[in-house]
mmCIF file with all atom_site columns, C-alpha atoms in Angstrom:
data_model
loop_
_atom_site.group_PDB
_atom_site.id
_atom_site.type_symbol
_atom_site.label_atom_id
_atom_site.label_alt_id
_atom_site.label_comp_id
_atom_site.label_asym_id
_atom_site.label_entity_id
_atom_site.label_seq_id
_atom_site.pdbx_PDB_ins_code
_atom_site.Cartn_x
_atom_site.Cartn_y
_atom_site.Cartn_z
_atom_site.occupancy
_atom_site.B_iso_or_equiv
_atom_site.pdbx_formal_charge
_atom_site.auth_seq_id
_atom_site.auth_comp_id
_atom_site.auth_asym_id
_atom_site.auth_atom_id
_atom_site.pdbx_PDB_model_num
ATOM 1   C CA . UNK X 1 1   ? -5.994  20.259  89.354 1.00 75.00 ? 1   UNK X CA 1
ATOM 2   C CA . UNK X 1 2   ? -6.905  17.616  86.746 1.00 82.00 ? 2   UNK X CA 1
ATOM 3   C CA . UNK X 1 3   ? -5.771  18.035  83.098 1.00 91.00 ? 3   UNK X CA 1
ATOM 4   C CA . UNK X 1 4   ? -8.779  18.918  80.979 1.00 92.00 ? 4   UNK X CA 1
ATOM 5   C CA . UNK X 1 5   ? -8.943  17.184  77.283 1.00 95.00 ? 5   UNK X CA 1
ATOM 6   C CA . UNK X 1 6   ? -11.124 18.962  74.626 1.00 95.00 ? 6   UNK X CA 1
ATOM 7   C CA . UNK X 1 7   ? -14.473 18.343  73.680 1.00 93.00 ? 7   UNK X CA 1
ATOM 8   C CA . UNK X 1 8   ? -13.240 17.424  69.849 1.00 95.00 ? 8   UNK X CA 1
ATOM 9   C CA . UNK X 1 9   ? -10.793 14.532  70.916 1.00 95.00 ? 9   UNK X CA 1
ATOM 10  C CA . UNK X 1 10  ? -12.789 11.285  71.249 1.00 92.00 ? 10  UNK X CA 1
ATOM 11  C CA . UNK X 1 11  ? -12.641 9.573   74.394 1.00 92.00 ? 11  UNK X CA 1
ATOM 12  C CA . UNK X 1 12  ? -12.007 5.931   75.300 1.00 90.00 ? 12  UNK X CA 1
ATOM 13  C CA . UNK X 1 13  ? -14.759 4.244   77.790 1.00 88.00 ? 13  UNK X CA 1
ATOM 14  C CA . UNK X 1 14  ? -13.080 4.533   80.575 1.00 88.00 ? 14  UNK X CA 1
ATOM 15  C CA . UNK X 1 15  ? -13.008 7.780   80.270 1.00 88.00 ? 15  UNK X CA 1
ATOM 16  C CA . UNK X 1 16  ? -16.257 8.426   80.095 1.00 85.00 ? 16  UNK X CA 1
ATOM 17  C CA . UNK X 1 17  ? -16.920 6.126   83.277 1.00 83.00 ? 17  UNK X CA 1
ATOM 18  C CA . UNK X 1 18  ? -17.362 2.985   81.286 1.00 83.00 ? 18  UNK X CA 1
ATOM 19  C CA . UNK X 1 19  ? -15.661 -0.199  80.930 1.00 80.00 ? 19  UNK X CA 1
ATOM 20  C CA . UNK X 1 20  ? -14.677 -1.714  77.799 1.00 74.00 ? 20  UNK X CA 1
ATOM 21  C CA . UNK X 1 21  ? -15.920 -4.818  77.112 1.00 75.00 ? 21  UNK X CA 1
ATOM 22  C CA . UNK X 1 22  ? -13.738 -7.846  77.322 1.00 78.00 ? 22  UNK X CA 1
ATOM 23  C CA . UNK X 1 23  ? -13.064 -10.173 74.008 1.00 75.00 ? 23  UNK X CA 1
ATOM 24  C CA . UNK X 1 24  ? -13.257 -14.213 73.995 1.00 82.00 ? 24  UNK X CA 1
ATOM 25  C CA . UNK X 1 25  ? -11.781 -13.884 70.712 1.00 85.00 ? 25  UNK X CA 1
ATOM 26  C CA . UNK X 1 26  ? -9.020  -13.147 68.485 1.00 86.00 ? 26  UNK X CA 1
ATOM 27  C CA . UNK X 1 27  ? -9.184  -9.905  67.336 1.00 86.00 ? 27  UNK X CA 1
ATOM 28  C CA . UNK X 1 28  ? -8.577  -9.385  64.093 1.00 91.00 ? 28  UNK X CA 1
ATOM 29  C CA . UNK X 1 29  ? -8.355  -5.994  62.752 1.00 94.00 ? 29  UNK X CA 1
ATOM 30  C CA . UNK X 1 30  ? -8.370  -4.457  58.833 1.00 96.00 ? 30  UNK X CA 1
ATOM 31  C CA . UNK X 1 31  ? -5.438  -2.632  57.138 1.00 97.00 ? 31  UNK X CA 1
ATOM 32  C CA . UNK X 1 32  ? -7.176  0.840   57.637 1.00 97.00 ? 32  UNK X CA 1
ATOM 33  C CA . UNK X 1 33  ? -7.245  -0.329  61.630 1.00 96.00 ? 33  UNK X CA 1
ATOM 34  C CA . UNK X 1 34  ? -3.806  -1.327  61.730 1.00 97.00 ? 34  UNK X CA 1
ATOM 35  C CA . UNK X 1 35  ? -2.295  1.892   59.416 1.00 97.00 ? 35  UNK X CA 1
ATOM 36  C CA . UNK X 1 36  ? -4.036  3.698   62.085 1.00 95.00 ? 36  UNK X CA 1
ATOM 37  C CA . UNK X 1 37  ? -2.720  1.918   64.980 1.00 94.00 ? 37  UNK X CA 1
ATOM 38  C CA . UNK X 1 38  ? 0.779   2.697   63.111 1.00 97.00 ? 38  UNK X CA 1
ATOM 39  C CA . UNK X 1 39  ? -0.004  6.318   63.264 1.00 95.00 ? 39  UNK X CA 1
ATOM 40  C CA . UNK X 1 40  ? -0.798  6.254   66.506 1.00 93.00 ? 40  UNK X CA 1
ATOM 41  C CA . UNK X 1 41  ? 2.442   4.451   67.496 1.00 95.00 ? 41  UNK X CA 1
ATOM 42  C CA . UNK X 1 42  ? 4.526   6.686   65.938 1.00 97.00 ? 42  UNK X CA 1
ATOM 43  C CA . UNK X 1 43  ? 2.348   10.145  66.923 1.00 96.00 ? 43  UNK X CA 1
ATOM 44  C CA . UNK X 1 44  ? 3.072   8.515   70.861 1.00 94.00 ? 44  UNK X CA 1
ATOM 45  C CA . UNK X 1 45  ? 7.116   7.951   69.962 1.00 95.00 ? 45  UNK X CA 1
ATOM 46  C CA . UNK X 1 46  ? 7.317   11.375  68.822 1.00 97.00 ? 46  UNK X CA 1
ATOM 47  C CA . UNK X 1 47  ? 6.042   12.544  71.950 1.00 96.00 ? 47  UNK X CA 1
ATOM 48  C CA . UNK X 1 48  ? 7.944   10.573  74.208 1.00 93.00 ? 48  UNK X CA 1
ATOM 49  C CA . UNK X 1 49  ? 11.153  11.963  72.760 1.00 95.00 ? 49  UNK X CA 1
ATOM 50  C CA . UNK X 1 50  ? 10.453  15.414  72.993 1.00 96.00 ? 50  UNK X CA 1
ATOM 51  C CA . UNK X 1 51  ? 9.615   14.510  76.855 1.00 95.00 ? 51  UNK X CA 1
ATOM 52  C CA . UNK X 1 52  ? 13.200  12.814  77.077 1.00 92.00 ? 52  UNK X CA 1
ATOM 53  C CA . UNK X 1 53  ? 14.388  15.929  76.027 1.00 95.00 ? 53  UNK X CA 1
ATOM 54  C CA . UNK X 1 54  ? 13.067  18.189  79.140 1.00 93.00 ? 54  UNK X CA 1
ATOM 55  C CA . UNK X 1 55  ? 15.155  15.275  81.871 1.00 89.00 ? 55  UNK X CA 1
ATOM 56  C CA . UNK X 1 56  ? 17.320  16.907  84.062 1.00 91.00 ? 56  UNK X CA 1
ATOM 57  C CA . UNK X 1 57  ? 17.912  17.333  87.620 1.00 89.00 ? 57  UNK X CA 1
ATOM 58  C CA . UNK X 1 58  ? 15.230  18.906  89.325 1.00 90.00 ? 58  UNK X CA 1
ATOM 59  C CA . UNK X 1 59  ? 12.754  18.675  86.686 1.00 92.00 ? 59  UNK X CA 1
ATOM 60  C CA . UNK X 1 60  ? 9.175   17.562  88.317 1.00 92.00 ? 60  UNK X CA 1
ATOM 61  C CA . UNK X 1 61  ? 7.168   14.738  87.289 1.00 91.00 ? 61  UNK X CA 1
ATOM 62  C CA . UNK X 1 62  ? 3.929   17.224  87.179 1.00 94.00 ? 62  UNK X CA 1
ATOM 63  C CA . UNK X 1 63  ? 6.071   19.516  84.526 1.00 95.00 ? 63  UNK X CA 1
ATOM 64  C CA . UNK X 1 64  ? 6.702   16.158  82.156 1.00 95.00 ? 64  UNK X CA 1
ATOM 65  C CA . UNK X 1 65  ? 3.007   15.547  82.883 1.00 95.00 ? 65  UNK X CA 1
ATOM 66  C CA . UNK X 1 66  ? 1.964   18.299  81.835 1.00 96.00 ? 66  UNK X CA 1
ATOM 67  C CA . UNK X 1 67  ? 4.218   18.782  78.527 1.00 97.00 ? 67  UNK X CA 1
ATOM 68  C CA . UNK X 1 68  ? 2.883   15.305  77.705 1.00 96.00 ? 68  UNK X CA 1
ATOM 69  C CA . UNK X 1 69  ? -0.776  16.137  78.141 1.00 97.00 ? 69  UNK X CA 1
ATOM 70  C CA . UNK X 1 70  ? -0.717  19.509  76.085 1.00 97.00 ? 70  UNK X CA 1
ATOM 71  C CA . UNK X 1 71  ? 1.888   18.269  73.273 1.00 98.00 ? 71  UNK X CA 1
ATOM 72  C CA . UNK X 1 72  ? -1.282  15.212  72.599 1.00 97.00 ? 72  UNK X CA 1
ATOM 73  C CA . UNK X 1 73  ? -4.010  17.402  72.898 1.00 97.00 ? 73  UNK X CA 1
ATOM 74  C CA . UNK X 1 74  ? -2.303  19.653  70.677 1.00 97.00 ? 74  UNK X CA 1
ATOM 75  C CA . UNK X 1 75  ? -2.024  17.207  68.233 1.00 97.00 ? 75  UNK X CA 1
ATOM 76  C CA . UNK X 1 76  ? -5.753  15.998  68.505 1.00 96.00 ? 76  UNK X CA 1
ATOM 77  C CA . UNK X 1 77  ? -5.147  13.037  70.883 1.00 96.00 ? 77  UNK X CA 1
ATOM 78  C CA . UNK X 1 78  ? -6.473  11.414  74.167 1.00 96.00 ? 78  UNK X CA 1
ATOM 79  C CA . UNK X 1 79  ? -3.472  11.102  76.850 1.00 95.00 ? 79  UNK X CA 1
ATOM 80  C CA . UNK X 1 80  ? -4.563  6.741   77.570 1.00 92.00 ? 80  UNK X CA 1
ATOM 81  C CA . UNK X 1 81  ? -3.120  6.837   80.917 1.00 92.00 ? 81  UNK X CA 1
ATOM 82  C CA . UNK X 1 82  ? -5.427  9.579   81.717 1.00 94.00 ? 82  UNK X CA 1
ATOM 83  C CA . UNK X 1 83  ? -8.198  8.593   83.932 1.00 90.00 ? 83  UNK X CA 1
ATOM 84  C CA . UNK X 1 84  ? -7.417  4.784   83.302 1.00 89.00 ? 84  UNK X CA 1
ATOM 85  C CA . UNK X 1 85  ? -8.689  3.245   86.499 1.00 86.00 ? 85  UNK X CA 1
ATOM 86  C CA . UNK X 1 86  ? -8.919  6.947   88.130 1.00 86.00 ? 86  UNK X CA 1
ATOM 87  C CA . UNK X 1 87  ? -5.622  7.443   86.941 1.00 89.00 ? 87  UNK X CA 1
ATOM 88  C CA . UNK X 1 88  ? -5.052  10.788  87.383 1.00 92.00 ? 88  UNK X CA 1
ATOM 89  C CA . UNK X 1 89  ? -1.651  11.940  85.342 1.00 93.00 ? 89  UNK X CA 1
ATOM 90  C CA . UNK X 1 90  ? -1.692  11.950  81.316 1.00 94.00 ? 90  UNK X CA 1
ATOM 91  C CA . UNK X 1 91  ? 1.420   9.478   81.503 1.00 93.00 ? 91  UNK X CA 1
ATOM 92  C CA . UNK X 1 92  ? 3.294   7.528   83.746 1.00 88.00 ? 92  UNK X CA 1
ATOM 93  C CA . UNK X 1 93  ? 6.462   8.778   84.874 1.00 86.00 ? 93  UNK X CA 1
ATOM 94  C CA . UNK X 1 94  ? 9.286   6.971   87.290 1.00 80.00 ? 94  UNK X CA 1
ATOM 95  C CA . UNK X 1 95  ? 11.589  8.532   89.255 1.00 79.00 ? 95  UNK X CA 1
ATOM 96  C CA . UNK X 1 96  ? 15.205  7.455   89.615 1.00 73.00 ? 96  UNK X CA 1
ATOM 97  C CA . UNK X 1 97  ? 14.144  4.117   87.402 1.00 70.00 ? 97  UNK X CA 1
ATOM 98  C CA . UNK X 1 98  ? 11.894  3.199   90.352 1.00 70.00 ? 98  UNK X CA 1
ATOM 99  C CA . UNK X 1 99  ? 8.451   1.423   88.847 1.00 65.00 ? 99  UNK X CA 1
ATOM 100 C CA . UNK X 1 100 ? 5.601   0.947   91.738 1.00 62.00 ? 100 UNK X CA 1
ATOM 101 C CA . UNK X 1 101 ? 2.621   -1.174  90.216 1.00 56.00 ? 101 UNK X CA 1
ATOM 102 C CA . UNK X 1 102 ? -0.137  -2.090  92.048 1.00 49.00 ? 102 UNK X CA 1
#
């Protein structure tokens, strides 16, 4: 069944069906935007090494899915992978250092 995100945790557009709109420009962003982007960085980190933690033989790739999804939400984020081109997992996970893109 898909992950659900709560109502509170803003959504990007794609997740709400929309696309974002592309930029012909350079983006440049202020030091509030890039502190937050920092925070952001570091709040993903975090939660990528606590995921490390749960690899072992036989672990499934829904289980570190769903530790992923609930340890964001928990902390008041939006899992990006989620729904990303009807992506349907709240991160991407490969098995045996195998990485399918397509």
């Amino acid at each position: 069944p898909p992950r659900t995100v709560p109502n509170h945790i803003d959504r990007p557009l794609y997740a709400k069906g929309k696309s974002e709109p592309r930029e012909e420009r350079v983006i440049t962003y202020s030091a509030e935007e890039l502190e937050q982007m920092g925070k952001t960085a570091r709040l993903a980190r975090e939660v990528l090494m606590e995921a490390g933690q749960l690899l072992k033989p036989g672990i499934t790739t829904d289980s570190i899915d769903e530790f992923v999804h609930n340890a964001l939400v928990s902390r008041g984020a939006y899992p990006s992978p989620l729904n990303y081109s009807g992506f349907p997992k709240s991160v991407c996970v490969s098995v045996n250092e195998v990485v399918c893109h397509g």
